[in-house]
Short mmCIF file of C-alpha atoms in Angstrom, two decimals:
data_model
loop_
_atom_site.label_atom_id
_atom_site.label_comp_id
_atom_site.label_asym_id
_atom_site.label_seq_id
_atom_site.Cartn_x
_atom_site.Cartn_y
_atom_site.Cartn_z
CA MET A 1202 -5.61 198.02 208.67
CA ASN A 1203 -8.66 196.40 210.20
CA LEU A 1204 -9.51 192.73 209.70
CA LYS A 1205 -12.20 193.44 207.11
CA ASN A 1206 -9.86 195.49 204.91
CA TYR A 1207 -7.12 192.89 205.35
CA LYS A 1208 -9.42 190.13 204.13
CA THR A 1209 -10.43 192.29 201.16
CA VAL A 1210 -6.79 192.82 200.18
CA ILE A 1211 -6.07 189.08 200.47
CA CYS A 1212 -9.10 188.16 198.39
CA THR A 1213 -8.23 190.74 195.74
CA ALA A 1214 -4.64 189.49 195.54
CA ALA A 1215 -5.83 185.90 195.25
CA ALA A 1216 -8.28 186.84 192.50
CA VAL A 1217 -5.55 188.68 190.58
CA ALA A 1218 -3.23 185.69 190.94
CA LEU A 1219 -5.91 183.28 189.72
CA LEU A 1220 -6.73 185.56 186.80
CA GLY A 1221 -3.05 185.76 185.90
CA ALA A 1222 -2.73 182.00 186.04
CA ALA A 1223 -5.82 181.57 183.87
CA VAL A 1224 -4.50 184.04 181.30
CA PHE A 1225 -1.12 182.30 181.25
CA CYS A 1226 -2.70 178.86 180.84
CA GLY A 1227 -4.97 180.20 178.13
CA TYR A 1228 -1.99 181.65 176.28
CA LYS A 1229 -0.08 178.37 176.53
CA ILE A 1230 -3.05 176.41 175.18
CA TYR A 1231 -3.56 178.91 172.36
CA SER A 1232 0.15 178.81 171.53
CA HIS A 1233 0.12 175.00 171.53
CA TYR A 1234 -2.75 174.70 169.08
CA GLN A 1235 -1.41 177.53 166.92
CA GLN A 1236 1.88 175.65 166.61
CA ILE A 1237 0.03 172.45 165.72
CA ASP A 1238 -1.86 174.27 162.96
CA GLU A 1239 1.35 175.81 161.65
CA GLN A 1240 3.20 172.50 161.66
CA THR A 1241 0.28 170.73 160.01
CA GLU A 1242 0.44 173.28 157.19
CA ALA A 1243 4.21 172.78 156.98
CA PHE A 1244 3.66 169.05 156.41
CA VAL A 1245 1.21 169.86 153.62
CA GLU A 1246 3.91 171.94 151.95
CA ILE A 1247 6.47 169.15 152.39
CA ALA A 1248 4.06 166.69 150.77
CA GLU A 1249 3.64 169.08 147.84
CA VAL A 1250 7.41 168.96 147.26
CA VAL A 1251 7.10 165.18 146.77
CA GLU A 1252 3.97 165.43 144.61
CA ASN A 1253 5.48 168.10 142.36
CA ALA A 1254 8.88 166.44 141.93
CA GLU A 1255 10.04 165.67 138.43
CA PRO A 1256 9.24 162.09 137.37
CA GLU A 1257 11.94 159.47 137.73
CA GLU A 1258 14.26 159.16 134.75
CA GLU A 1259 15.26 155.63 133.86
CA THR A 1260 19.00 155.04 134.11
CA PRO A 1261 20.53 152.77 131.45
CA LYS A 1262 21.51 149.46 133.03
CA ASP A 1263 25.12 149.75 131.85
CA MET A 1264 25.60 153.25 133.28
CA PRO A 1265 27.34 153.42 136.69
CA VAL A 1266 25.36 155.19 139.43
CA SER A 1267 27.20 157.78 141.50
CA GLU A 1268 26.84 157.83 145.26
CA GLY A 1269 23.49 159.32 146.28
CA GLU A 1270 22.04 159.17 142.78
CA ASP A 1271 19.98 156.09 143.57
CA ILE A 1272 17.65 158.16 145.78
CA LEU A 1273 14.17 158.29 144.27
CA ALA A 1274 13.70 161.56 142.41
CA LYS A 1275 10.68 162.65 144.43
CA TYR A 1276 12.65 162.52 147.69
CA LYS A 1277 15.93 164.10 146.58
CA GLU A 1278 15.01 167.72 147.36
CA LEU A 1279 13.80 166.87 150.86
CA TYR A 1280 16.83 164.67 151.55
CA LEU A 1281 19.13 167.55 150.65
CA ARG A 1282 17.25 169.70 153.16
CA ASN A 1283 17.64 167.12 155.93
CA GLU A 1284 19.78 164.01 155.60
CA ASP A 1285 18.04 162.42 158.60
CA MET A 1286 15.16 161.66 156.27
CA ALA A 1287 14.88 157.88 155.91
CA GLY A 1288 11.66 157.43 153.95
CA TRP A 1289 8.01 158.34 153.49
CA ILE A 1290 4.79 156.90 154.89
CA ALA A 1291 1.25 157.28 153.56
CA ILE A 1292 -2.13 155.66 154.17
CA ASP A 1293 -4.88 156.34 151.65
CA GLY A 1294 -7.99 157.94 153.06
CA THR A 1295 -6.16 159.39 156.10
CA THR A 1296 -3.98 162.38 156.92
CA VAL A 1297 -0.93 160.12 157.10
CA ASN A 1298 1.36 161.44 154.38
CA TYR A 1299 4.64 162.28 156.06
CA PRO A 1300 8.41 162.03 155.83
CA VAL A 1301 9.97 159.47 158.18
CA MET A 1302 13.21 160.29 159.96
CA GLN A 1303 15.94 158.41 161.80
CA SER A 1304 18.62 159.86 164.08
CA LYS A 1305 20.68 156.92 165.34
CA ASN A 1306 23.02 159.08 167.41
CA ASN A 1307 20.20 161.11 168.99
CA PRO A 1308 17.30 158.74 169.73
CA ASN A 1309 13.82 160.28 169.91
CA PHE A 1310 15.09 163.61 168.56
CA TYR A 1311 12.11 163.90 166.21
CA LEU A 1312 9.65 163.28 169.01
CA LYS A 1313 9.85 167.02 169.69
CA HIS A 1314 11.46 168.48 166.56
CA ASN A 1315 10.11 169.23 163.10
CA PHE A 1316 11.62 168.48 159.71
CA GLU A 1317 13.73 171.64 159.98
CA LYS A 1318 15.10 170.43 163.35
CA GLN A 1319 13.25 173.13 165.29
CA TYR A 1320 11.18 172.46 168.43
CA SER A 1321 7.74 171.11 167.64
CA ASP A 1322 4.93 169.50 169.64
CA LEU A 1323 4.02 167.46 166.56
CA GLY A 1324 7.48 166.11 165.88
CA VAL A 1325 7.97 163.94 162.78
CA PRO A 1326 7.38 160.17 162.45
CA TYR A 1327 10.70 158.45 163.07
CA ILE A 1328 12.28 155.01 163.05
CA GLN A 1329 13.70 153.48 166.22
CA GLU A 1330 17.44 154.07 166.33
CA ASP A 1331 18.52 150.41 166.36
CA CYS A 1332 16.53 149.48 163.24
CA ASP A 1333 18.46 148.92 160.01
CA ILE A 1334 16.36 150.37 157.20
CA LEU A 1335 17.97 148.21 154.52
CA THR A 1336 18.33 144.85 156.23
CA GLY A 1337 16.17 144.91 159.38
CA ASP A 1338 13.33 142.44 159.85
CA ASN A 1339 11.12 144.96 161.64
CA LEU A 1340 11.10 148.76 161.36
CA ILE A 1341 9.40 150.38 164.35
CA ILE A 1342 8.02 153.79 163.40
CA TYR A 1343 6.81 156.20 166.09
CA GLY A 1344 4.44 159.12 165.71
CA HIS A 1345 2.40 161.37 168.01
CA HIS A 1346 -1.30 160.76 168.57
CA ILE A 1347 -2.73 164.19 167.73
CA LYS A 1348 -6.46 164.89 167.96
CA GLY A 1349 -8.38 165.33 164.75
CA GLY A 1350 -6.67 162.37 163.11
CA ARG A 1351 -3.44 164.25 162.63
CA MET A 1352 -0.04 162.56 162.69
CA PHE A 1353 -0.46 158.99 163.98
CA GLY A 1354 -3.74 159.98 165.62
CA ALA A 1355 -5.19 158.63 162.37
CA LEU A 1356 -4.20 155.11 163.49
CA GLU A 1357 -7.00 155.29 166.07
CA ASP A 1358 -9.41 154.36 163.27
CA TYR A 1359 -7.66 150.99 162.92
CA LYS A 1360 -9.38 149.91 166.14
CA SER A 1361 -12.39 149.34 163.89
CA LYS A 1362 -12.32 146.30 161.63
CA SER A 1363 -14.60 148.08 159.16
CA PHE A 1364 -11.94 150.79 158.78
CA TYR A 1365 -9.24 148.16 158.32
CA GLU A 1366 -11.31 146.47 155.60
CA LYS A 1367 -11.10 149.68 153.56
CA HIS A 1368 -7.46 150.48 154.44
CA LYS A 1369 -5.63 147.17 154.35
CA THR A 1370 -2.36 148.51 152.98
CA ILE A 1371 0.21 151.10 154.01
CA GLN A 1372 2.71 152.76 151.70
CA PHE A 1373 6.18 153.00 153.19
CA ASP A 1374 9.05 154.01 150.92
CA THR A 1375 12.71 154.12 151.79
CA LEU A 1376 14.73 156.76 149.95
CA THR A 1377 15.66 154.21 147.30
CA GLU A 1378 12.67 151.89 147.03
CA GLN A 1379 8.89 152.16 147.08
CA GLY A 1380 7.14 149.64 149.32
CA ARG A 1381 3.58 148.48 149.98
CA TYR A 1382 2.74 146.78 153.27
CA GLU A 1383 -0.31 144.71 154.20
CA VAL A 1384 -1.69 145.04 157.74
CA ILE A 1385 -1.52 141.76 159.67
CA ALA A 1386 -2.46 142.89 163.20
CA VAL A 1387 -3.67 145.88 165.22
CA PHE A 1388 -3.28 145.69 168.99
CA LYS A 1389 -3.17 147.68 172.21
CA THR A 1390 -0.62 147.27 174.99
CA VAL A 1391 1.22 149.30 177.61
CA ALA A 1392 4.84 150.39 177.38
CA TYR A 1393 7.56 150.06 180.03
CA SER A 1394 5.49 147.66 182.14
CA PRO A 1395 5.71 143.93 182.97
CA GLN A 1396 2.00 143.76 182.04
CA GLY A 1397 2.68 145.03 178.53
CA TYR A 1398 4.23 143.50 175.43
CA ARG A 1399 7.66 144.87 174.57
CA TYR A 1400 7.06 144.85 170.81
CA TYR A 1401 9.79 147.48 170.43
CA ASP A 1402 12.42 144.91 171.43
CA PHE A 1403 11.93 142.92 168.24
CA VAL A 1404 14.08 144.40 165.48
CA ASP A 1405 15.87 141.42 163.92
CA ALA A 1406 15.01 137.73 164.17
CA GLU A 1407 17.89 135.46 165.13
CA ASN A 1408 15.94 132.52 163.72
CA GLU A 1409 12.56 131.43 162.39
CA GLU A 1410 11.27 130.57 165.85
CA GLU A 1411 11.89 134.09 167.12
CA PHE A 1412 10.19 135.63 164.09
CA ASN A 1413 7.16 133.39 164.45
CA ALA A 1414 6.94 134.15 168.17
CA TYR A 1415 6.74 137.88 167.46
CA VAL A 1416 4.10 137.52 164.76
CA GLY A 1417 2.17 135.06 166.93
CA LYS A 1418 2.11 137.46 169.88
CA CYS A 1419 0.92 140.33 167.69
CA LYS A 1420 -1.88 138.11 166.35
CA GLU A 1421 -2.75 136.96 169.88
CA LEU A 1422 -3.14 140.58 171.08
CA ALA A 1423 -4.95 141.70 167.91
CA LEU A 1424 -8.26 143.53 168.26
CA TYR A 1425 -9.63 141.45 165.37
CA ASP A 1426 -8.50 138.80 162.91
CA THR A 1427 -7.25 140.18 159.61
CA GLY A 1428 -6.82 136.73 158.12
CA VAL A 1429 -3.29 137.78 157.14
CA THR A 1430 -0.06 136.54 158.68
CA ALA A 1431 3.68 136.76 157.96
CA GLU A 1432 6.34 134.15 157.34
CA TYR A 1433 10.01 134.06 158.22
CA GLY A 1434 11.84 136.20 155.66
CA ASP A 1435 9.05 138.77 155.35
CA LYS A 1436 9.92 142.38 156.15
CA LEU A 1437 7.73 144.11 158.73
CA ILE A 1438 6.87 147.59 159.93
CA ALA A 1439 5.22 148.42 163.25
CA LEU A 1440 3.54 151.83 163.54
CA SER A 1441 3.39 152.89 167.19
CA THR A 1442 1.48 155.73 168.85
CA CYS A 1443 -0.04 156.58 172.23
CA GLU A 1444 -3.33 155.01 173.26
CA TYR A 1445 -5.18 156.70 176.10
CA SER A 1446 -7.33 153.93 177.61
CA ALA A 1447 -4.44 153.06 179.98
CA PRO A 1448 -1.37 154.81 181.43
CA ASN A 1449 1.50 154.53 178.93
CA GLY A 1450 -0.90 152.87 176.53
CA ARG A 1451 0.22 152.14 172.98
CA LEU A 1452 -1.63 151.35 169.77
CA VAL A 1453 0.42 149.33 167.29
CA VAL A 1454 -0.29 148.53 163.64
CA VAL A 1455 1.90 145.75 162.25
CA ALA A 1456 2.20 145.16 158.50
CA LYS A 1457 4.30 143.02 156.14
CA LYS A 1458 5.91 144.05 152.89
CA VAL A 1459 4.25 142.67 149.76
CA ASN A 1460 5.53 142.58 146.19
#
């Protein structure tokens, strides 16, 4: 084989390899977005289960309640499908309308698994494993930042105070109690870095000083002043998602429970 033919063979092989790589990458991208669309539709169907549930029947005060019967009627069917379900989160005017999970013995499981415990790039919003849903001072809830305002990508809008002004409250229900939360601060930070704020370390306040320090730091980092704060004894949630203006960036929305 002369040099010219050898070069032709090499170039042809390289072109075929590049084409194969491009096709493979294209397939992976297509598969990724197809899965996102499928999982998004699955969440719509899950939400319909809640919306179509039979209304709650009032239990006479003198009637004993059996174990498990105190679960709100609209969440019973989903809880029976997956007992890792811990609650439900919704924000009016956004796509946020999802079950919330917790797997204490398998942290971050729902980062890459769907409600049916199958692999998923969307995952399901979930509560940090060391948070106590019933007694904890602060429930940290994680969710993926997906383009198009899907999952916790919708929290991106909270960077704007005008958006906050129209969406000041978040609905977060446990399985047994409905809850409304008022946003007190929205901030950006970086995770796993000395330069960032380790908001995920605050779960329970040992005293009033510790609680106030957490709230004060959130307010200090806030992108704007909401005019709302929290006092020792209030119950908090912190919604956490990725924020792409910095490596390991995080966007956090902190809210307090209101009666």
